PDB file of C-alpha atoms in Angstrom:
ATOM      1  CA  GLY A   1      -0.167  29.227 -41.769  1.00 57.00           C
ATOM      2  CA  ALA A   2      -3.681  27.789 -41.258  1.00 84.00           C
ATOM      3  CA  GLY A   3      -4.360  26.568 -37.709  1.00 95.00           C
ATOM      4  CA  VAL A   4      -6.881  23.771 -36.706  1.00 97.00           C
ATOM      5  CA  SER A   5     -10.386  24.681 -38.205  1.00 97.00           C
ATOM      6  CA  GLN A   6     -13.709  23.380 -36.981  1.00 98.00           C
ATOM      7  CA  SER A   7     -17.244  23.584 -38.624  1.00 97.00           C
ATOM      8  CA  PRO A   8     -19.835  24.393 -38.058  1.00 98.00           C
ATOM      9  CA  ARG A   9     -18.895  27.040 -35.283  1.00 97.00           C
ATOM     10  CA  TYR A  10     -22.329  26.673 -33.979  1.00 98.00           C
ATOM     11  CA  LYS A  11     -24.919  24.093 -34.189  1.00 98.00           C
ATOM     12  CA  VAL A  12     -28.505  23.896 -32.790  1.00 98.00           C
ATOM     13  CA  ALA A  13     -30.190  20.499 -32.823  1.00 98.00           C
ATOM     14  CA  LYS A  14     -33.540  19.160 -31.644  1.00 97.00           C
ATOM     15  CA  ARG A  15     -33.230  16.487 -29.159  1.00 97.00           C
ATOM     16  CA  GLY A  16     -33.166  13.134 -30.932  1.00 97.00           C
ATOM     17  CA  GLN A  17     -31.417  14.500 -34.131  1.00 98.00           C
ATOM     18  CA  ASP A  18     -28.200  13.370 -35.325  1.00 98.00           C
ATOM     19  CA  VAL A  19     -25.127  15.721 -35.510  1.00 98.00           C
ATOM     20  CA  ALA A  20     -21.795  15.616 -37.411  1.00 98.00           C
ATOM     21  CA  LEU A  21     -18.809  17.818 -36.383  1.00 98.00           C
ATOM     22  CA  ARG A  22     -15.970  18.577 -38.525  1.00 98.00           C
ATOM     23  CA  CYS A  23     -12.331  18.944 -37.645  1.00 98.00           C
ATOM     24  CA  ASP A  24      -9.533  19.797 -40.071  1.00 98.00           C
ATOM     25  CA  PRO A  25      -6.175  19.387 -38.330  1.00 97.00           C
ATOM     26  CA  ILE A  26      -2.855  21.154 -39.215  1.00 96.00           C
ATOM     27  CA  SER A  27      -1.427  19.545 -42.165  1.00 94.00           C
ATOM     28  CA  GLY A  28       1.052  16.775 -41.294  1.00 91.00           C
ATOM     29  CA  HIS A  29      -0.256  16.453 -37.799  1.00 92.00           C
ATOM     30  CA  VAL A  30      -0.385  12.837 -36.901  1.00 92.00           C
ATOM     31  CA  SER A  31      -2.181  13.064 -33.751  1.00 93.00           C
ATOM     32  CA  LEU A  32      -5.665  14.221 -33.436  1.00 96.00           C
ATOM     33  CA  PHE A  33      -7.959  14.594 -30.246  1.00 96.00           C
ATOM     34  CA  TRP A  34     -11.505  15.679 -29.589  1.00 98.00           C
ATOM     35  CA  TYR A  35     -12.510  17.312 -26.270  1.00 98.00           C
ATOM     36  CA  GLN A  36     -15.902  18.249 -24.891  1.00 98.00           C
ATOM     37  CA  GLN A  37     -16.045  21.362 -22.663  1.00 98.00           C
ATOM     38  CA  ALA A  38     -19.325  21.985 -20.773  1.00 96.00           C
ATOM     39  CA  LEU A  39     -20.149  25.583 -19.739  1.00 94.00           C
ATOM     40  CA  GLY A  40     -17.775  26.699 -16.897  1.00 92.00           C
ATOM     41  CA  GLN A  41     -15.633  23.487 -16.908  1.00 94.00           C
ATOM     42  CA  GLY A  42     -12.460  22.656 -18.297  1.00 95.00           C
ATOM     43  CA  PRO A  43     -12.091  20.431 -21.274  1.00 97.00           C
ATOM     44  CA  GLU A  44     -12.509  16.858 -21.079  1.00 96.00           C
ATOM     45  CA  PHE A  45     -10.945  14.271 -23.267  1.00 95.00           C
ATOM     46  CA  LEU A  46     -13.204  12.217 -25.606  1.00 97.00           C
ATOM     47  CA  THR A  47     -11.070  10.470 -28.058  1.00 97.00           C
ATOM     48  CA  TYR A  48      -7.640  10.156 -29.853  1.00 94.00           C
ATOM     49  CA  PHE A  49      -6.305   9.120 -33.194  1.00 95.00           C
ATOM     50  CA  GLN A  50      -2.857   8.526 -34.336  1.00 93.00           C
ATOM     51  CA  ASN A  51      -3.120   8.854 -38.224  1.00 94.00           C
ATOM     52  CA  GLU A  52      -6.276   6.892 -39.131  1.00 95.00           C
ATOM     53  CA  ALA A  53      -6.287   4.770 -36.005  1.00 95.00           C
ATOM     54  CA  GLN A  54      -8.280   5.372 -33.015  1.00 96.00           C
ATOM     55  CA  LEU A  55      -6.149   4.375 -30.334  1.00 92.00           C
ATOM     56  CA  ASP A  56      -8.088   5.666 -27.359  1.00 93.00           C
ATOM     57  CA  LYS A  57     -11.839   6.219 -27.106  1.00 94.00           C
ATOM     58  CA  SER A  58     -12.082   5.923 -23.234  1.00 93.00           C
ATOM     59  CA  GLY A  59     -13.664   9.305 -23.030  1.00 95.00           C
ATOM     60  CA  LEU A  60     -16.574   8.743 -25.285  1.00 97.00           C
ATOM     61  CA  PRO A  61     -19.558   9.234 -22.781  1.00 95.00           C
ATOM     62  CA  SER A  62     -21.905   6.744 -24.564  1.00 94.00           C
ATOM     63  CA  ASP A  63     -22.237   4.598 -27.835  1.00 95.00           C
ATOM     64  CA  ARG A  64     -24.087   7.552 -29.310  1.00 98.00           C
ATOM     65  CA  PHE A  65     -20.775   9.164 -29.741  1.00 98.00           C
ATOM     66  CA  PHE A  66     -18.573   7.981 -32.578  1.00 97.00           C
ATOM     67  CA  ALA A  67     -15.521   9.513 -34.257  1.00 98.00           C
ATOM     68  CA  GLU A  68     -13.578   8.777 -37.505  1.00 98.00           C
ATOM     69  CA  ARG A  69     -10.462   9.916 -39.349  1.00 97.00           C
ATOM     70  CA  PRO A  70     -10.645   7.787 -42.254  1.00 96.00           C
ATOM     71  CA  GLU A  71      -7.562   9.036 -44.220  1.00 93.00           C
ATOM     72  CA  GLY A  72      -5.686  10.285 -41.297  1.00 91.00           C
ATOM     73  CA  SER A  73      -6.318  14.030 -41.905  1.00 95.00           C
ATOM     74  CA  VAL A  74      -9.933  15.372 -41.470  1.00 98.00           C
ATOM     75  CA  SER A  75     -11.967  13.940 -38.524  1.00 98.00           C
ATOM     76  CA  THR A  76     -15.589  13.902 -37.831  1.00 98.00           C
ATOM     77  CA  LEU A  77     -17.217  13.521 -34.471  1.00 98.00           C
ATOM     78  CA  LYS A  78     -20.885  12.252 -34.793  1.00 98.00           C
ATOM     79  CA  ILE A  79     -23.434  12.303 -32.082  1.00 98.00           C
ATOM     80  CA  GLN A  80     -26.698  10.151 -32.572  1.00 98.00           C
ATOM     81  CA  ARG A  81     -29.939  10.988 -31.075  1.00 98.00           C
ATOM     82  CA  THR A  82     -28.701  14.127 -29.186  1.00 98.00           C
ATOM     83  CA  GLN A  83     -29.653  14.662 -25.809  1.00 97.00           C
ATOM     84  CA  GLN A  84     -29.812  18.170 -23.839  1.00 97.00           C
ATOM     85  CA  GLU A  85     -26.809  16.863 -21.736  1.00 96.00           C
ATOM     86  CA  ASP A  86     -24.698  16.710 -24.959  1.00 98.00           C
ATOM     87  CA  SER A  87     -24.936  20.592 -25.135  1.00 98.00           C
ATOM     88  CA  ALA A  88     -21.420  21.729 -24.949  1.00 98.00           C
ATOM     89  CA  VAL A  89     -18.382  23.083 -26.876  1.00 98.00           C
ATOM     90  CA  TYR A  90     -16.596  20.328 -28.717  1.00 98.00           C
ATOM     91  CA  LEU A  91     -12.807  21.071 -29.312  1.00 98.00           C
ATOM     92  CA  CYS A  92     -10.584  19.415 -31.733  1.00 98.00           C
ATOM     93  CA  ALA A  93      -6.597  19.470 -31.304  1.00 97.00           C
ATOM     94  CA  SER A  94      -3.904  18.311 -33.237  1.00 95.00           C
ATOM     95  CA  SER A  95      -0.102  17.703 -32.666  1.00 92.00           C
ATOM     96  CA  LEU A  96       2.738  16.446 -34.627  1.00 87.00           C
ATOM     97  CA  GLY A  97       2.635  13.246 -32.261  1.00 78.00           C
ATOM     98  CA  ILE A  98       6.426  13.144 -31.945  1.00 70.00           C
ATOM     99  CA  ARG A  99       8.092  12.150 -28.550  1.00 68.00           C
ATOM    100  CA  VAL A 100      10.926  14.203 -27.610  1.00 65.00           C
ATOM    101  CA  GLY A 101      12.678  12.764 -24.697  1.00 62.00           C
ATOM    102  CA  GLY A 102       9.778  10.489 -24.171  1.00 59.00           C
ATOM    103  CA  HIS A 103       7.417  13.523 -23.943  1.00 63.00           C
ATOM    104  CA  TYR A 104       4.774  14.583 -26.334  1.00 68.00           C
ATOM    105  CA  ASN A 105       4.940  18.078 -27.880  1.00 79.00           C
ATOM    106  CA  GLU A 106       2.228  20.636 -27.585  1.00 89.00           C
ATOM    107  CA  GLN A 107      -1.455  20.533 -28.971  1.00 93.00           C
ATOM    108  CA  PHE A 108      -2.981  23.195 -31.213  1.00 95.00           C
ATOM    109  CA  PHE A 109      -6.716  23.690 -30.689  1.00 97.00           C
ATOM    110  CA  GLY A 110      -9.342  24.696 -33.035  1.00 98.00           C
ATOM    111  CA  PRO A 111     -12.094  27.292 -31.915  1.00 97.00           C
ATOM    112  CA  GLY A 112     -14.645  24.681 -31.246  1.00 98.00           C
ATOM    113  CA  THR A 113     -18.099  23.836 -32.276  1.00 98.00           C
ATOM    114  CA  ARG A 114     -20.886  25.084 -29.837  1.00 98.00           C
ATOM    115  CA  LEU A 115     -23.570  22.547 -29.887  1.00 98.00           C
ATOM    116  CA  THR A 116     -27.078  23.483 -28.270  1.00 98.00           C
ATOM    117  CA  VAL A 117     -29.391  20.691 -28.095  1.00 98.00           C
ATOM    118  CA  LEU A 118     -33.140  21.999 -27.658  1.00 96.00           C
TER     119      LEU A 118
ATOM    120  CA  ASP B   1      -2.083  11.413 -14.473  1.00 58.00           C
ATOM    121  CA  ALA B   2      -1.704  13.126 -11.182  1.00 64.00           C
ATOM    122  CA  LYS B   3      -4.060  15.836  -9.965  1.00 88.00           C
ATOM    123  CA  THR B   4      -3.487  19.625  -9.928  1.00 95.00           C
ATOM    124  CA  THR B   5      -5.061  22.211  -7.647  1.00 95.00           C
ATOM    125  CA  GLN B   6      -5.372  25.722  -8.736  1.00 97.00           C
ATOM    126  CA  PRO B   7      -7.199  28.989  -7.187  1.00 97.00           C
ATOM    127  CA  ASN B   8     -10.626  29.403  -9.077  1.00 96.00           C
ATOM    128  CA  SER B   9      -9.977  33.032  -9.809  1.00 97.00           C
ATOM    129  CA  MET B  10      -7.215  35.836  -9.361  1.00 97.00           C
ATOM    130  CA  GLU B  11      -7.126  39.536 -10.323  1.00 97.00           C
ATOM    131  CA  SER B  12      -4.409  41.625 -11.596  1.00 96.00           C
ATOM    132  CA  ASN B  13      -3.714  45.025 -12.728  1.00 96.00           C
ATOM    133  CA  GLU B  14      -2.462  45.890 -16.183  1.00 96.00           C
ATOM    134  CA  GLU B  15       1.280  46.206 -16.788  1.00 95.00           C
ATOM    135  CA  GLU B  16       1.854  44.519 -13.245  1.00 96.00           C
ATOM    136  CA  PRO B  17       3.467  40.917 -12.809  1.00 95.00           C
ATOM    137  CA  VAL B  18       1.078  37.843 -12.425  1.00 97.00           C
ATOM    138  CA  HIS B  19       1.959  34.704 -10.313  1.00 98.00           C
ATOM    139  CA  LEU B  20      -0.316  31.783 -10.815  1.00 98.00           C
ATOM    140  CA  PRO B  21       0.097  29.006  -8.433  1.00 98.00           C
ATOM    141  CA  CYS B  22      -0.466  25.252  -8.971  1.00 97.00           C
ATOM    142  CA  ASN B  23      -0.063  22.502  -6.502  1.00 97.00           C
ATOM    143  CA  HIS B  24       0.400  18.968  -7.628  1.00 95.00           C
ATOM    144  CA  SER B  25       1.693  17.100  -4.385  1.00 94.00           C
ATOM    145  CA  THR B  26       1.228  13.764  -6.201  1.00 91.00           C
ATOM    146  CA  ILE B  27       3.421  14.470  -9.188  1.00 92.00           C
ATOM    147  CA  SER B  28       5.466  11.438 -10.318  1.00 89.00           C
ATOM    148  CA  GLY B  29       9.129  11.696 -11.280  1.00 87.00           C
ATOM    149  CA  THR B  30       8.346  11.579 -14.921  1.00 85.00           C
ATOM    150  CA  ASP B  31       5.404  13.984 -15.103  1.00 89.00           C
ATOM    151  CA  TYR B  32       5.814  17.197 -16.939  1.00 90.00           C
ATOM    152  CA  ILE B  33       4.256  20.368 -15.977  1.00 93.00           C
ATOM    153  CA  HIS B  34       2.223  22.063 -18.726  1.00 94.00           C
ATOM    154  CA  TRP B  35       0.360  25.291 -18.633  1.00 96.00           C
ATOM    155  CA  TYR B  36      -2.415  26.137 -21.402  1.00 97.00           C
ATOM    156  CA  ARG B  37      -4.588  29.016 -21.236  1.00 98.00           C
ATOM    157  CA  GLN B  38      -8.027  29.572 -22.837  1.00 98.00           C
ATOM    158  CA  LEU B  39      -8.988  33.135 -23.951  1.00 96.00           C
ATOM    159  CA  PRO B  40     -12.714  33.787 -24.212  1.00 94.00           C
ATOM    160  CA  SER B  41     -14.559  32.086 -27.089  1.00 92.00           C
ATOM    161  CA  GLN B  42     -11.293  30.300 -28.126  1.00 95.00           C
ATOM    162  CA  GLY B  43      -9.621  26.954 -27.714  1.00 97.00           C
ATOM    163  CA  PRO B  44      -6.908  26.575 -25.371  1.00 97.00           C
ATOM    164  CA  GLU B  45      -3.256  27.520 -26.527  1.00 97.00           C
ATOM    165  CA  TYR B  46      -0.155  26.316 -24.998  1.00 95.00           C
ATOM    166  CA  VAL B  47       1.720  28.519 -23.017  1.00 96.00           C
ATOM    167  CA  ILE B  48       4.983  26.878 -21.415  1.00 94.00           C
ATOM    168  CA  HIS B  49       6.061  23.426 -19.954  1.00 92.00           C
ATOM    169  CA  GLY B  50       8.718  22.209 -17.746  1.00 92.00           C
ATOM    170  CA  LEU B  51      10.150  19.172 -15.880  1.00 91.00           C
ATOM    171  CA  THR B  52      12.322  20.184 -13.082  1.00 92.00           C
ATOM    172  CA  SER B  53      14.174  23.527 -13.816  1.00 90.00           C
ATOM    173  CA  ASN B  54      12.673  26.832 -14.389  1.00 92.00           C
ATOM    174  CA  VAL B  55      11.709  27.805 -17.967  1.00 93.00           C
ATOM    175  CA  ASN B  56      11.440  31.029 -20.017  1.00 94.00           C
ATOM    176  CA  ASN B  57       9.654  31.675 -23.302  1.00 91.00           C
ATOM    177  CA  ARG B  58       8.194  34.788 -25.086  1.00 90.00           C
ATOM    178  CA  MET B  59       4.776  34.360 -23.216  1.00 89.00           C
ATOM    179  CA  ALA B  60       5.814  33.746 -19.688  1.00 95.00           C
ATOM    180  CA  SER B  61       8.108  31.944 -17.138  1.00 97.00           C
ATOM    181  CA  LEU B  62       7.578  28.673 -15.157  1.00 97.00           C
ATOM    182  CA  ALA B  63       9.132  28.444 -11.777  1.00 97.00           C
ATOM    183  CA  ILE B  64       9.167  24.774 -10.416  1.00 97.00           C
ATOM    184  CA  ALA B  65       9.656  24.303  -6.732  1.00 96.00           C
ATOM    185  CA  GLU B  66      12.657  22.082  -5.734  1.00 95.00           C
ATOM    186  CA  ASP B  67      10.383  19.135  -4.544  1.00 95.00           C
ATOM    187  CA  ARG B  68       8.293  19.567  -7.806  1.00 95.00           C
ATOM    188  CA  LYS B  69       5.082  19.585  -5.606  1.00 96.00           C
ATOM    189  CA  SER B  70       4.127  22.873  -6.735  1.00 97.00           C
ATOM    190  CA  SER B  71       4.817  25.439  -9.697  1.00 97.00           C
ATOM    191  CA  THR B  72       3.964  29.046 -10.561  1.00 98.00           C
ATOM    192  CA  LEU B  73       3.437  30.630 -13.989  1.00 98.00           C
ATOM    193  CA  ILE B  74       4.759  34.163 -14.177  1.00 98.00           C
ATOM    194  CA  LEU B  75       3.321  36.680 -16.489  1.00 97.00           C
ATOM    195  CA  HIS B  76       5.778  39.576 -16.187  1.00 94.00           C
ATOM    196  CA  ARG B  77       3.551  42.219 -17.391  1.00 95.00           C
ATOM    197  CA  ALA B  78      -0.098  41.518 -17.596  1.00 96.00           C
ATOM    198  CA  THR B  79      -1.938  42.956 -20.542  1.00 96.00           C
ATOM    199  CA  LEU B  80      -5.715  43.108 -21.212  1.00 96.00           C
ATOM    200  CA  ARG B  81      -5.252  40.310 -23.654  1.00 95.00           C
ATOM    201  CA  ASP B  82      -3.923  37.855 -20.704  1.00 97.00           C
ATOM    202  CA  ALA B  83      -7.375  37.600 -19.408  1.00 97.00           C
ATOM    203  CA  ALA B  84      -8.082  34.061 -19.732  1.00 98.00           C
ATOM    204  CA  VAL B  85      -8.517  30.721 -17.883  1.00 98.00           C
ATOM    205  CA  TYR B  86      -5.118  29.051 -17.118  1.00 98.00           C
ATOM    206  CA  TYR B  87      -4.767  25.455 -16.804  1.00 98.00           C
ATOM    207  CA  CYS B  88      -1.983  23.631 -15.021  1.00 97.00           C
ATOM    208  CA  ILE B  89      -1.736  20.182 -16.485  1.00 94.00           C
ATOM    209  CA  LEU B  90       0.607  17.230 -15.597  1.00 92.00           C
ATOM    210  CA  ARG B  91       1.560  14.993 -18.624  1.00 87.00           C
ATOM    211  CA  GLY B  92       2.939  11.485 -17.811  1.00 81.00           C
ATOM    212  CA  LEU B  93       5.748   9.825 -19.891  1.00 70.00           C
ATOM    213  CA  TYR B  94       3.532   6.966 -20.769  1.00 66.00           C
ATOM    214  CA  ASN B  95       0.334   9.002 -21.211  1.00 66.00           C
ATOM    215  CA  GLN B  96      -1.512   7.488 -24.553  1.00 64.00           C
ATOM    216  CA  GLY B  97      -0.732   9.857 -27.217  1.00 69.00           C
ATOM    217  CA  GLY B  98      -0.209  12.688 -24.845  1.00 80.00           C
ATOM    218  CA  LYS B  99      -3.864  13.612 -24.292  1.00 87.00           C
ATOM    219  CA  LEU B 100      -4.477  16.373 -21.736  1.00 91.00           C
ATOM    220  CA  ILE B 101      -6.397  16.107 -18.563  1.00 91.00           C
ATOM    221  CA  PHE B 102      -7.646  19.566 -17.492  1.00 94.00           C
ATOM    222  CA  GLY B 103      -8.888  20.809 -14.279  1.00 91.00           C
ATOM    223  CA  GLN B 104     -11.112  23.833 -13.315  1.00 91.00           C
ATOM    224  CA  GLY B 105      -8.034  26.276 -14.050  1.00 96.00           C
ATOM    225  CA  THR B 106      -7.604  29.736 -12.634  1.00 98.00           C
ATOM    226  CA  GLU B 107      -9.645  32.568 -14.265  1.00 98.00           C
ATOM    227  CA  LEU B 108      -7.394  35.593 -14.491  1.00 98.00           C
ATOM    228  CA  SER B 109      -9.003  38.974 -14.863  1.00 97.00           C
ATOM    229  CA  VAL B 110      -6.913  42.032 -15.632  1.00 97.00           C
ATOM    230  CA  LYS B 111      -7.965  45.437 -14.741  1.00 96.00           C
ATOM    231  CA  PRO B 112      -6.854  48.596 -16.686  1.00 93.00           C
TER     232      PRO B 112
END
């Protein structure tokens, strides 16, 4: 079965350009997460959706970052006026969003989009 | 979520067992211990998780100390494909949506 897919896999942007990164989660997965991974670091949480509702956006680094999931499936992470510090791999993950014994099940990650801002 | 401490890197020989340690001295009673790994140029993938008892699955075993302040991920026979960064993560019971808080992880290299 298909896993989480992300597009594009690589994106080069000039500083100041807007970019849009797409995530196709596993069909039927309620929860969707975005993470940012700088070179040599572990992924850092950006934002979380439950269906179409964005329930946590505490990790978004600035108001230039915006995420949406309008129909509760595909999600888009948009970065406006990109800066060099935005260069990173952006990872999307999805999960069933079910609690089992109060505990959330595993997340499935996509391959990421590597964004380079020149 | 409580913090974890892992060695930055470890080396192993192919077909030998590997023990990857993780310290989590501030773990709370409702925190689950999760392990994910990230192969080169890929997104992280789930390995195993546990609460109090040792756990086994097809990928690895998880040994949890009796006081739960540390745990060890055990790969019984390392292969070249196991070369990856391994992350030990605590997930709290009331963690919003189950988001993962990654640390630096341990970079495992496997020598043929």
